[in-house]
């Protein structure tokens, strides 16, 4: 299996969130790669081609939604599923 089948990119601008999610991911047997904003997450996705991306919706520089859109536009990351988290009440649309 390649690295991408075991790697999950976690993106959130709140360190305590990435710490908890990364711990859960590692305990499940996957490699966790942590980003602190959407731009960093995008670069890490290009580097690692993850099997899953877990991202916060609201982040500086690039939101989780913008990250998901950019990943879908790139053939090397288009198949990666994106799970979006929101810590506060919000509405899409």
JSON list of C-alpha atoms in Angstrom, two decimals:
[
{"chain": "A", "resi": 1, "resn": "UNK", "atom": "CA", "xyz": [0.00, 0.00, 0.00]},
{"chain": "A", "resi": 2, "resn": "UNK", "atom": "CA", "xyz": [1.15, 3.49, -0.75]},
{"chain": "A", "resi": 3, "resn": "UNK", "atom": "CA", "xyz": [1.44, 6.27, 1.81]},
{"chain": "A", "resi": 4, "resn": "UNK", "atom": "CA", "xyz": [-1.73, 7.89, 0.50]},
{"chain": "A", "resi": 5, "resn": "UNK", "atom": "CA", "xyz": [-3.81, 4.91, 1.60]},
{"chain": "A", "resi": 6, "resn": "UNK", "atom": "CA", "xyz": [-2.76, 5.53, 5.20]},
{"chain": "A", "resi": 7, "resn": "UNK", "atom": "CA", "xyz": [-2.51, 9.30, 5.48]},
{"chain": "A", "resi": 8, "resn": "UNK", "atom": "CA", "xyz": [-5.18, 11.69, 6.72]},
{"chain": "A", "resi": 9, "resn": "UNK", "atom": "CA", "xyz": [-4.64, 15.45, 6.48]},
{"chain": "A", "resi": 10, "resn": "UNK", "atom": "CA", "xyz": [-6.22, 17.39, 9.34]},
{"chain": "A", "resi": 11, "resn": "UNK", "atom": "CA", "xyz": [-6.71, 21.14, 8.93]},
{"chain": "A", "resi": 12, "resn": "UNK", "atom": "CA", "xyz": [-7.86, 23.48, 11.68]},
{"chain": "A", "resi": 13, "resn": "UNK", "atom": "CA", "xyz": [-6.60, 26.81, 12.98]},
{"chain": "A", "resi": 14, "resn": "UNK", "atom": "CA", "xyz": [-7.25, 25.74, 16.59]},
{"chain": "A", "resi": 15, "resn": "UNK", "atom": "CA", "xyz": [-4.38, 23.62, 17.93]},
{"chain": "A", "resi": 16, "resn": "UNK", "atom": "CA", "xyz": [-6.46, 21.80, 20.53]},
{"chain": "A", "resi": 17, "resn": "UNK", "atom": "CA", "xyz": [-8.79, 20.53, 17.79]},
{"chain": "A", "resi": 18, "resn": "UNK", "atom": "CA", "xyz": [-5.98, 19.25, 15.57]},
{"chain": "A", "resi": 19, "resn": "UNK", "atom": "CA", "xyz": [-4.34, 17.62, 18.60]},
{"chain": "A", "resi": 20, "resn": "UNK", "atom": "CA", "xyz": [-7.49, 15.66, 19.54]},
{"chain": "A", "resi": 21, "resn": "UNK", "atom": "CA", "xyz": [-8.37, 14.67, 15.97]},
{"chain": "A", "resi": 22, "resn": "UNK", "atom": "CA", "xyz": [-4.76, 13.65, 15.19]},
{"chain": "A", "resi": 23, "resn": "UNK", "atom": "CA", "xyz": [-4.67, 11.50, 18.32]},
{"chain": "A", "resi": 24, "resn": "UNK", "atom": "CA", "xyz": [-7.87, 9.71, 17.28]},
{"chain": "A", "resi": 25, "resn": "UNK", "atom": "CA", "xyz": [-6.55, 9.21, 13.74]},
{"chain": "A", "resi": 26, "resn": "UNK", "atom": "CA", "xyz": [-3.25, 7.79, 14.98]},
{"chain": "A", "resi": 27, "resn": "UNK", "atom": "CA", "xyz": [-5.05, 5.50, 17.44]},
{"chain": "A", "resi": 28, "resn": "UNK", "atom": "CA", "xyz": [-7.05, 4.16, 14.50]},
{"chain": "A", "resi": 29, "resn": "UNK", "atom": "CA", "xyz": [-3.80, 3.21, 12.74]},
{"chain": "A", "resi": 30, "resn": "UNK", "atom": "CA", "xyz": [-3.45, 6.04, 10.24]},
{"chain": "A", "resi": 31, "resn": "UNK", "atom": "CA", "xyz": [-0.76, 8.66, 9.77]},
{"chain": "A", "resi": 32, "resn": "UNK", "atom": "CA", "xyz": [-1.97, 12.14, 10.70]},
{"chain": "A", "resi": 33, "resn": "UNK", "atom": "CA", "xyz": [-0.57, 15.18, 8.93]},
{"chain": "A", "resi": 34, "resn": "UNK", "atom": "CA", "xyz": [-1.62, 18.48, 10.53]},
{"chain": "A", "resi": 35, "resn": "UNK", "atom": "CA", "xyz": [-2.12, 21.88, 8.89]},
{"chain": "A", "resi": 36, "resn": "UNK", "atom": "CA", "xyz": [-3.04, 25.12, 10.63]},
{"chain": "A", "resi": 37, "resn": "UNK", "atom": "CA", "xyz": [-4.80, 26.83, 7.74]},
{"chain": "A", "resi": 38, "resn": "UNK", "atom": "CA", "xyz": [-6.29, 26.01, 4.36]},
{"chain": "A", "resi": 39, "resn": "UNK", "atom": "CA", "xyz": [-3.26, 26.97, 2.29]},
{"chain": "A", "resi": 40, "resn": "UNK", "atom": "CA", "xyz": [-0.95, 24.77, 4.35]},
{"chain": "A", "resi": 41, "resn": "UNK", "atom": "CA", "xyz": [-3.48, 21.94, 4.09]},
{"chain": "A", "resi": 42, "resn": "UNK", "atom": "CA", "xyz": [-3.59, 22.25, 0.31]},
{"chain": "A", "resi": 43, "resn": "UNK", "atom": "CA", "xyz": [0.21, 22.06, 0.05]},
{"chain": "A", "resi": 44, "resn": "UNK", "atom": "CA", "xyz": [0.28, 19.00, 2.36]},
{"chain": "A", "resi": 45, "resn": "UNK", "atom": "CA", "xyz": [-2.41, 17.33, 0.25]},
{"chain": "A", "resi": 46, "resn": "UNK", "atom": "CA", "xyz": [-0.33, 17.82, -2.89]},
{"chain": "A", "resi": 47, "resn": "UNK", "atom": "CA", "xyz": [2.67, 16.33, -1.09]},
{"chain": "A", "resi": 48, "resn": "UNK", "atom": "CA", "xyz": [0.96, 13.36, 0.60]},
{"chain": "A", "resi": 49, "resn": "UNK", "atom": "CA", "xyz": [-2.10, 12.65, -1.63]},
{"chain": "A", "resi": 50, "resn": "UNK", "atom": "CA", "xyz": [-4.14, 11.64, 1.42]},
{"chain": "A", "resi": 51, "resn": "UNK", "atom": "CA", "xyz": [-6.91, 9.09, 1.58]},
{"chain": "A", "resi": 52, "resn": "UNK", "atom": "CA", "xyz": [-9.03, 11.55, 3.61]},
{"chain": "A", "resi": 53, "resn": "UNK", "atom": "CA", "xyz": [-8.99, 15.25, 4.48]},
{"chain": "A", "resi": 54, "resn": "UNK", "atom": "CA", "xyz": [-10.62, 16.45, 7.70]},
{"chain": "A", "resi": 55, "resn": "UNK", "atom": "CA", "xyz": [-10.96, 20.22, 7.68]},
{"chain": "A", "resi": 56, "resn": "UNK", "atom": "CA", "xyz": [-12.53, 23.01, 9.66]},
{"chain": "A", "resi": 57, "resn": "UNK", "atom": "CA", "xyz": [-14.99, 25.09, 7.69]},
{"chain": "A", "resi": 58, "resn": "UNK", "atom": "CA", "xyz": [-13.76, 28.48, 8.94]},
{"chain": "A", "resi": 59, "resn": "UNK", "atom": "CA", "xyz": [-10.00, 29.01, 8.70]},
{"chain": "A", "resi": 60, "resn": "UNK", "atom": "CA", "xyz": [-7.71, 31.89, 7.75]},
{"chain": "A", "resi": 61, "resn": "UNK", "atom": "CA", "xyz": [-6.24, 32.28, 4.23]},
{"chain": "A", "resi": 62, "resn": "UNK", "atom": "CA", "xyz": [-8.43, 29.55, 2.71]},
{"chain": "A", "resi": 63, "resn": "UNK", "atom": "CA", "xyz": [-11.68, 28.19, 4.16]},
{"chain": "A", "resi": 64, "resn": "UNK", "atom": "CA", "xyz": [-12.45, 24.49, 4.33]},
{"chain": "A", "resi": 65, "resn": "UNK", "atom": "CA", "xyz": [-14.93, 24.91, 1.48]},
{"chain": "A", "resi": 66, "resn": "UNK", "atom": "CA", "xyz": [-12.33, 26.64, -0.68]},
{"chain": "A", "resi": 67, "resn": "UNK", "atom": "CA", "xyz": [-9.86, 23.87, 0.18]},
{"chain": "A", "resi": 68, "resn": "UNK", "atom": "CA", "xyz": [-12.34, 21.19, -0.89]},
{"chain": "A", "resi": 69, "resn": "UNK", "atom": "CA", "xyz": [-13.00, 23.01, -4.16]},
{"chain": "A", "resi": 70, "resn": "UNK", "atom": "CA", "xyz": [-9.28, 23.32, -4.96]},
{"chain": "A", "resi": 71, "resn": "UNK", "atom": "CA", "xyz": [-8.70, 19.65, -4.13]},
{"chain": "A", "resi": 72, "resn": "UNK", "atom": "CA", "xyz": [-11.50, 18.61, -6.50]},
{"chain": "A", "resi": 73, "resn": "UNK", "atom": "CA", "xyz": [-10.01, 20.76, -9.29]},
{"chain": "A", "resi": 74, "resn": "UNK", "atom": "CA", "xyz": [-6.61, 19.02, -9.06]},
{"chain": "A", "resi": 75, "resn": "UNK", "atom": "CA", "xyz": [-6.45, 15.55, -10.69]},
{"chain": "A", "resi": 76, "resn": "UNK", "atom": "CA", "xyz": [-3.94, 14.27, -8.10]},
{"chain": "A", "resi": 77, "resn": "UNK", "atom": "CA", "xyz": [-6.26, 15.09, -5.17]},
{"chain": "A", "resi": 78, "resn": "UNK", "atom": "CA", "xyz": [-9.72, 15.00, -6.77]},
{"chain": "A", "resi": 79, "resn": "UNK", "atom": "CA", "xyz": [-10.60, 11.56, -5.41]},
{"chain": "A", "resi": 80, "resn": "UNK", "atom": "CA", "xyz": [-9.76, 12.37, -1.77]},
{"chain": "A", "resi": 81, "resn": "UNK", "atom": "CA", "xyz": [-12.93, 12.57, 0.33]},
{"chain": "A", "resi": 82, "resn": "UNK", "atom": "CA", "xyz": [-13.27, 15.71, 2.46]},
{"chain": "A", "resi": 83, "resn": "UNK", "atom": "CA", "xyz": [-14.94, 15.72, 5.87]},
{"chain": "A", "resi": 84, "resn": "UNK", "atom": "CA", "xyz": [-15.77, 19.23, 7.00]},
{"chain": "A", "resi": 85, "resn": "UNK", "atom": "CA", "xyz": [-16.15, 20.21, 10.65]},
{"chain": "A", "resi": 86, "resn": "UNK", "atom": "CA", "xyz": [-17.79, 23.33, 12.03]},
{"chain": "A", "resi": 87, "resn": "UNK", "atom": "CA", "xyz": [-17.36, 24.25, 15.67]},
{"chain": "A", "resi": 88, "resn": "UNK", "atom": "CA", "xyz": [-19.92, 27.04, 15.61]},
{"chain": "A", "resi": 89, "resn": "UNK", "atom": "CA", "xyz": [-23.37, 27.33, 14.15]},
{"chain": "A", "resi": 90, "resn": "UNK", "atom": "CA", "xyz": [-23.13, 28.28, 10.50]},
{"chain": "A", "resi": 91, "resn": "UNK", "atom": "CA", "xyz": [-25.10, 28.08, 7.29]},
{"chain": "A", "resi": 92, "resn": "UNK", "atom": "CA", "xyz": [-23.73, 27.19, 3.88]},
{"chain": "A", "resi": 93, "resn": "UNK", "atom": "CA", "xyz": [-25.15, 28.86, 0.87]}
]
